[in-house]
XYZ file of C-alpha atoms in Angstrom:
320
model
C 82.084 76.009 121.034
C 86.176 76.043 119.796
C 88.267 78.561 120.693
C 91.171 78.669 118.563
C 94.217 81.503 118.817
C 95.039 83.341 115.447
C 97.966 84.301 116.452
C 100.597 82.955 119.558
C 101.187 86.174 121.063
C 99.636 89.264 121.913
C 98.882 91.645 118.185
C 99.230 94.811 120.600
C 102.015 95.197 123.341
C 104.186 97.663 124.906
C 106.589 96.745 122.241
C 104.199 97.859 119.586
C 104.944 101.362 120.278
C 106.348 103.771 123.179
C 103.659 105.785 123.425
C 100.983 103.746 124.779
C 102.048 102.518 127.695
C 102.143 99.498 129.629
C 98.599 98.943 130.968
C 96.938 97.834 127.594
C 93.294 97.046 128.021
C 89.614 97.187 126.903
C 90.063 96.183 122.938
C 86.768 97.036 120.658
C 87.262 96.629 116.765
C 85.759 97.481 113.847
C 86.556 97.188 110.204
C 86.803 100.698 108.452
C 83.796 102.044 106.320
C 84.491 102.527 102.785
C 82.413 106.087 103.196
C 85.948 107.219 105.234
C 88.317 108.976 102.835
C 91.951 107.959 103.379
C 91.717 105.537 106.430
C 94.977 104.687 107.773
C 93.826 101.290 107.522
C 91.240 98.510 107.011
C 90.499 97.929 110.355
C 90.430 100.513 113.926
C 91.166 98.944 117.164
C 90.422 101.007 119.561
C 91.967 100.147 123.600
C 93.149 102.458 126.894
C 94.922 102.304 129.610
C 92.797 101.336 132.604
C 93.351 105.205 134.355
C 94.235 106.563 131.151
C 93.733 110.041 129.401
C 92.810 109.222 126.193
C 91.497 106.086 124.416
C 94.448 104.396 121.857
C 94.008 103.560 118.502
C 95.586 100.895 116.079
C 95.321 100.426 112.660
C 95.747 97.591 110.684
C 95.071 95.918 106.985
C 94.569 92.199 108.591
C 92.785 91.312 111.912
C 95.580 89.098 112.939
C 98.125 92.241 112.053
C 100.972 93.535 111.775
C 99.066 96.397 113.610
C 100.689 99.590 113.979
C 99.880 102.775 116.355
C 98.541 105.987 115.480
C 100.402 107.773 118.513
C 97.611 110.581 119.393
C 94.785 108.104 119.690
C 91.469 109.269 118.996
C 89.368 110.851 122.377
C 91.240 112.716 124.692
C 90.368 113.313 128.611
C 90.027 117.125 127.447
C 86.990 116.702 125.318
C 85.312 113.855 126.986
C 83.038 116.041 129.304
C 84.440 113.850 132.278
C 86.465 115.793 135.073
C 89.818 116.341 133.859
C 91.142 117.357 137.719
C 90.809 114.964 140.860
C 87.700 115.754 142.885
C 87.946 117.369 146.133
C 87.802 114.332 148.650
C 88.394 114.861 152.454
C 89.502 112.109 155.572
C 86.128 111.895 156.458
C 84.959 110.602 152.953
C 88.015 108.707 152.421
C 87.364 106.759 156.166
C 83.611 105.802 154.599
C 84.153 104.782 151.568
C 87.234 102.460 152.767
C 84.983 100.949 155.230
C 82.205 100.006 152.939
C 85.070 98.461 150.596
C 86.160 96.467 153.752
C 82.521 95.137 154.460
C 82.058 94.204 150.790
C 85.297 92.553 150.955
C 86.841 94.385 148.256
C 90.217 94.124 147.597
C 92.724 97.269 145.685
C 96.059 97.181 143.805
C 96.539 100.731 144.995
C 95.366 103.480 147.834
C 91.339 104.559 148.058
C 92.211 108.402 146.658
C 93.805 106.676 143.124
C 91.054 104.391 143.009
C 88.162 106.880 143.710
C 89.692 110.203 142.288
C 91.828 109.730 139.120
C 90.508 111.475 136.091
C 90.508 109.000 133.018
C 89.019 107.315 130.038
C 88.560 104.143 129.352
C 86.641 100.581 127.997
C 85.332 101.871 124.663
C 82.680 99.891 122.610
C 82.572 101.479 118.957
C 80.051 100.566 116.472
C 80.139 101.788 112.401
C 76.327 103.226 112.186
C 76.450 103.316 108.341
C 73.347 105.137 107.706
C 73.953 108.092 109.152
C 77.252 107.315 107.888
C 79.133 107.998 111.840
C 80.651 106.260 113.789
C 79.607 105.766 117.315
C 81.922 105.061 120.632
C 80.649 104.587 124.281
C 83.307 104.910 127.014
C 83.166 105.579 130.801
C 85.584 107.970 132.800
C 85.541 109.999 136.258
C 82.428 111.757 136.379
C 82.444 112.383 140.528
C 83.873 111.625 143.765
C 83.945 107.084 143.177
C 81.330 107.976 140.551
C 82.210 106.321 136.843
C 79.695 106.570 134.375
C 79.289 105.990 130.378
C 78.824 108.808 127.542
C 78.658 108.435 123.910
C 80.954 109.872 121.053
C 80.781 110.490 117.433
C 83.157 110.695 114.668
C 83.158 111.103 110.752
C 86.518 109.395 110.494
C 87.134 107.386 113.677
C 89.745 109.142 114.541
C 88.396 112.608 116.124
C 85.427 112.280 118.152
C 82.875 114.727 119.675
C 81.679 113.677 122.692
C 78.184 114.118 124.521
C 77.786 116.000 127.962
C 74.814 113.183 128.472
C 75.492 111.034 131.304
C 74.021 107.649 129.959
C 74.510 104.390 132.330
C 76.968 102.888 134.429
C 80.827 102.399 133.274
C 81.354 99.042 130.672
C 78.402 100.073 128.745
C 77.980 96.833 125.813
C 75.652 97.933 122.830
C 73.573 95.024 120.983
C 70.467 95.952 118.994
C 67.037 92.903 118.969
C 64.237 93.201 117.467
C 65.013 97.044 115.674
C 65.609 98.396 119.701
C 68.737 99.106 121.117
C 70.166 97.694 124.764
C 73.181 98.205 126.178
C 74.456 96.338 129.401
C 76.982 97.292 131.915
C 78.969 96.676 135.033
C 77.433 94.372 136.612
C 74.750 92.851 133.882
C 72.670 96.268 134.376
C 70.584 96.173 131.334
C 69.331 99.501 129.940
C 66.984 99.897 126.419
C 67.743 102.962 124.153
C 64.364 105.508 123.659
C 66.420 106.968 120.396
C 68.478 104.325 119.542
C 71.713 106.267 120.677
C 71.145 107.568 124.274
C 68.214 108.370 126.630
C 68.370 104.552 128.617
C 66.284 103.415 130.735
C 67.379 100.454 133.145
C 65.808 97.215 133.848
C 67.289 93.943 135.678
C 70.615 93.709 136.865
C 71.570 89.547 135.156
C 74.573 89.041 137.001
C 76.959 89.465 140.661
C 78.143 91.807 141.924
C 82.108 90.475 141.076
C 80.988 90.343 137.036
C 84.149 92.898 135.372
C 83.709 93.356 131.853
C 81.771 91.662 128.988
C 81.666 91.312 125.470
C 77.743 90.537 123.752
C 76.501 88.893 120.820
C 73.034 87.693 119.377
C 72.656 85.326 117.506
C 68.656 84.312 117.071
C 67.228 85.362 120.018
C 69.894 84.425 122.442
C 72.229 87.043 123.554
C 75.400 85.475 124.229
C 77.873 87.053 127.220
C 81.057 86.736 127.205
C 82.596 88.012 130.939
C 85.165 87.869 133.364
C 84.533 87.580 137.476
C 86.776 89.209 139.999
C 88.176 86.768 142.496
C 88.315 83.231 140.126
C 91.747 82.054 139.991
C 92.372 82.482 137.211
C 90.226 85.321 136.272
C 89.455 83.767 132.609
C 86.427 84.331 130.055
C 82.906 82.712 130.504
C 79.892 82.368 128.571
C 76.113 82.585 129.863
C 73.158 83.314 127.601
C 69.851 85.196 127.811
C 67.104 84.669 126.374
C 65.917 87.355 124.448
C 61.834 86.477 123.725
C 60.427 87.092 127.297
C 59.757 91.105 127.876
C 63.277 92.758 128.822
C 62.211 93.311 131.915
C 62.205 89.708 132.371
C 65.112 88.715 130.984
C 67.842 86.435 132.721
C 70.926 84.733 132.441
C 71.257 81.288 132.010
C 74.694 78.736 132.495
C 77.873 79.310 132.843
C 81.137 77.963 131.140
C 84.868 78.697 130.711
C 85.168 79.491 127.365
C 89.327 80.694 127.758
C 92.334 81.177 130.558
C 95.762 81.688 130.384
C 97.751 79.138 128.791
C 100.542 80.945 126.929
C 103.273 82.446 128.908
C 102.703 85.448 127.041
C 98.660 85.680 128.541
C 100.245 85.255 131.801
C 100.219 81.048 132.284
C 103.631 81.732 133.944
C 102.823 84.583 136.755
C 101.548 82.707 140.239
C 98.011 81.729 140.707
C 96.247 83.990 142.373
C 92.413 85.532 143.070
C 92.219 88.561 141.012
C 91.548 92.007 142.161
C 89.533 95.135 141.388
C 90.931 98.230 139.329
C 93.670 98.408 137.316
C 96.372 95.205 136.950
C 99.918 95.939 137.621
C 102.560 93.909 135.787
C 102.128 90.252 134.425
C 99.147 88.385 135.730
C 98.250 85.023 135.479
C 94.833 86.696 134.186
C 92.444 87.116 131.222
C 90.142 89.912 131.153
C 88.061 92.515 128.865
C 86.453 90.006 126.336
C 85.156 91.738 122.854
C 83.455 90.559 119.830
C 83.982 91.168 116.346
C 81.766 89.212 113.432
C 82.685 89.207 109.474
C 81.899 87.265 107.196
C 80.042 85.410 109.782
C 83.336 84.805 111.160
C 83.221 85.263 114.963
C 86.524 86.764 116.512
C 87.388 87.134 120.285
C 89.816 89.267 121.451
C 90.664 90.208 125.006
C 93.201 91.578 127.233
C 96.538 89.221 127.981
C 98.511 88.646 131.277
C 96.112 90.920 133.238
C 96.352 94.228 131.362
C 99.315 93.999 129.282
C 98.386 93.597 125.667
C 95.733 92.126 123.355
C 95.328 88.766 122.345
C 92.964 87.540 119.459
C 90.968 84.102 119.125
C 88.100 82.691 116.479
C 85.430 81.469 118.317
C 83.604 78.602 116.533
C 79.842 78.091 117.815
């Protein structure tokens, strides 16, 4: 495998435009179906702020750019069917939950009540389903007291979305389809099979640790390929392990492990101290990759992934 940057520096950044933001994070492209009248572009990249209240979107007529923001986004915390007001949470509850994260060891950038209680959307994976002529987005947000889970949108244009009360699976939710089923797998390697092809999961084996973050999936034969980032490495970078896809799902595992790209450009963070990287959101520079996501045209494989911790989006060409 080569890894090869398309472009030395990040395509989105607080200096693309005001109104996203800082924390930049949680990139999932697609190229614009010709079945959507007057796109602002040929391509939607849709990102969020880690405790945001609404999922960005960028627009583009190149994947390497210029890319320019449409400032309202696309879902908003409003329609989302997650809370939209911080859960009641009392000492009592706060004192429990803080020691379980001290016997798992877990590390925060920020106090227990932000962590467990902020309202927000975030990580969507969007898919172009072209023959019902929709397009699809699955995205996580507050859905209890330290409860995230993942629910499913739909749009005509890509730009407004409807969203589904359905609770589906756990938060990070990665959609691949094998052998005419569809799986999704989330936070951390839970794998789940679609009964309709859209929603209505049902889970099988958890492939990886407890410390696995985010992923990005592709399959190519019958290998899925995962790309992933692991709290705690230093630097927190992307990896690769496969599964293969023949045995029963139930059975499947994952297999291997390699780096497949860190920080090496001051602007992905090369610069900031090396450190073990934490849960939640990532304040200011970090000497950090995270939030890997696939995009394939042309057979043409493209990476891209969040910079410096969570402070823009980067973009790569992965050769296999």
């Amino acid at each position: 495998m080569e890894v090869t940057r398309l472009v030395d520096g990040p395509i989105v950044s607080p200096q693309t435009h005001h109104s996203i933001g800082h924390n930049i994070q949680g990139p999932s492209l697609i190229k614009v179906p010709d079945w959507v009248a007057t796109p602002l572009g040929r391509y939607y990249l849709y990102f969020a702020d880690h405790k945001g209240s609404y999922i960005r979107l960028a627009y583009a007529d190149e994947i390497t750019g210029p890319w320019h923001i449409h400032p309202p986004g696309s879902l908003h915390l409003p329609e989302s069917c997650f809370l939209t007001e911080p859960p009641d949470v009392n000492d009592d509850e706060l004192a429990t939950i803080e020691r379980y994260m001290d016997a798992v060891g877990s590390c925060l950038p920020h106090d227990i009540k932000t962590e467990i209680a902020t309202p927000h959307i975030a990580s969507p994976d969007v898919h172009v389903d072209h023959h019902n002529q929709r397009i699809i987005m699955y995205f996580h947000g507050l859905d209890g007291l330290a409860t995230q889970l993942t629910r499913v949108a739909f749009s005509s244009d890509g730009i407004s979305f409807t969203a589904r009360s359905e609770p589906l699976a756990r938060p990070y939710l990665r959609i691949f389809d094998y052998d005419g089923t569809r799986y999704g797998i989330a936070m951390p390697g839970q794998v789940y099979r679609s009964l309709n092809g859209v929603g209505a999961f049902e889970e099988g084996p958890i492939l990886f640790e407890r410390n696995m973050r985010h992923m990005a999936v592709v399959v190519r034969d019958s290998t899925l390929h995962v790309l992933w980032t692991r709290v705690g490495d230093t630097p927190e970078r992307i990896l690769l392990s496969t599964v293969d896809l023949k045995p029963v799902w139930t059975q499947w595992s994952n297999e291997g492990e390699v780096e497949v790209l860190r920080p090496e450009r001051s602007w992905e963070g090369a610069d900031a101290p090396l450190e073990p990287s934490i849960r939640s959101v990532a304040y200011g520079c970090l000497n950090q990759l995270r939030d890997p996501a696939l995009y394939i045209e042309n057979k043409r494989t493209y990476l891209l992934y969040a910079i410096a911790g969570e402070s823009g989006i980067g973009i790569a060409e992965i050769n296999w």
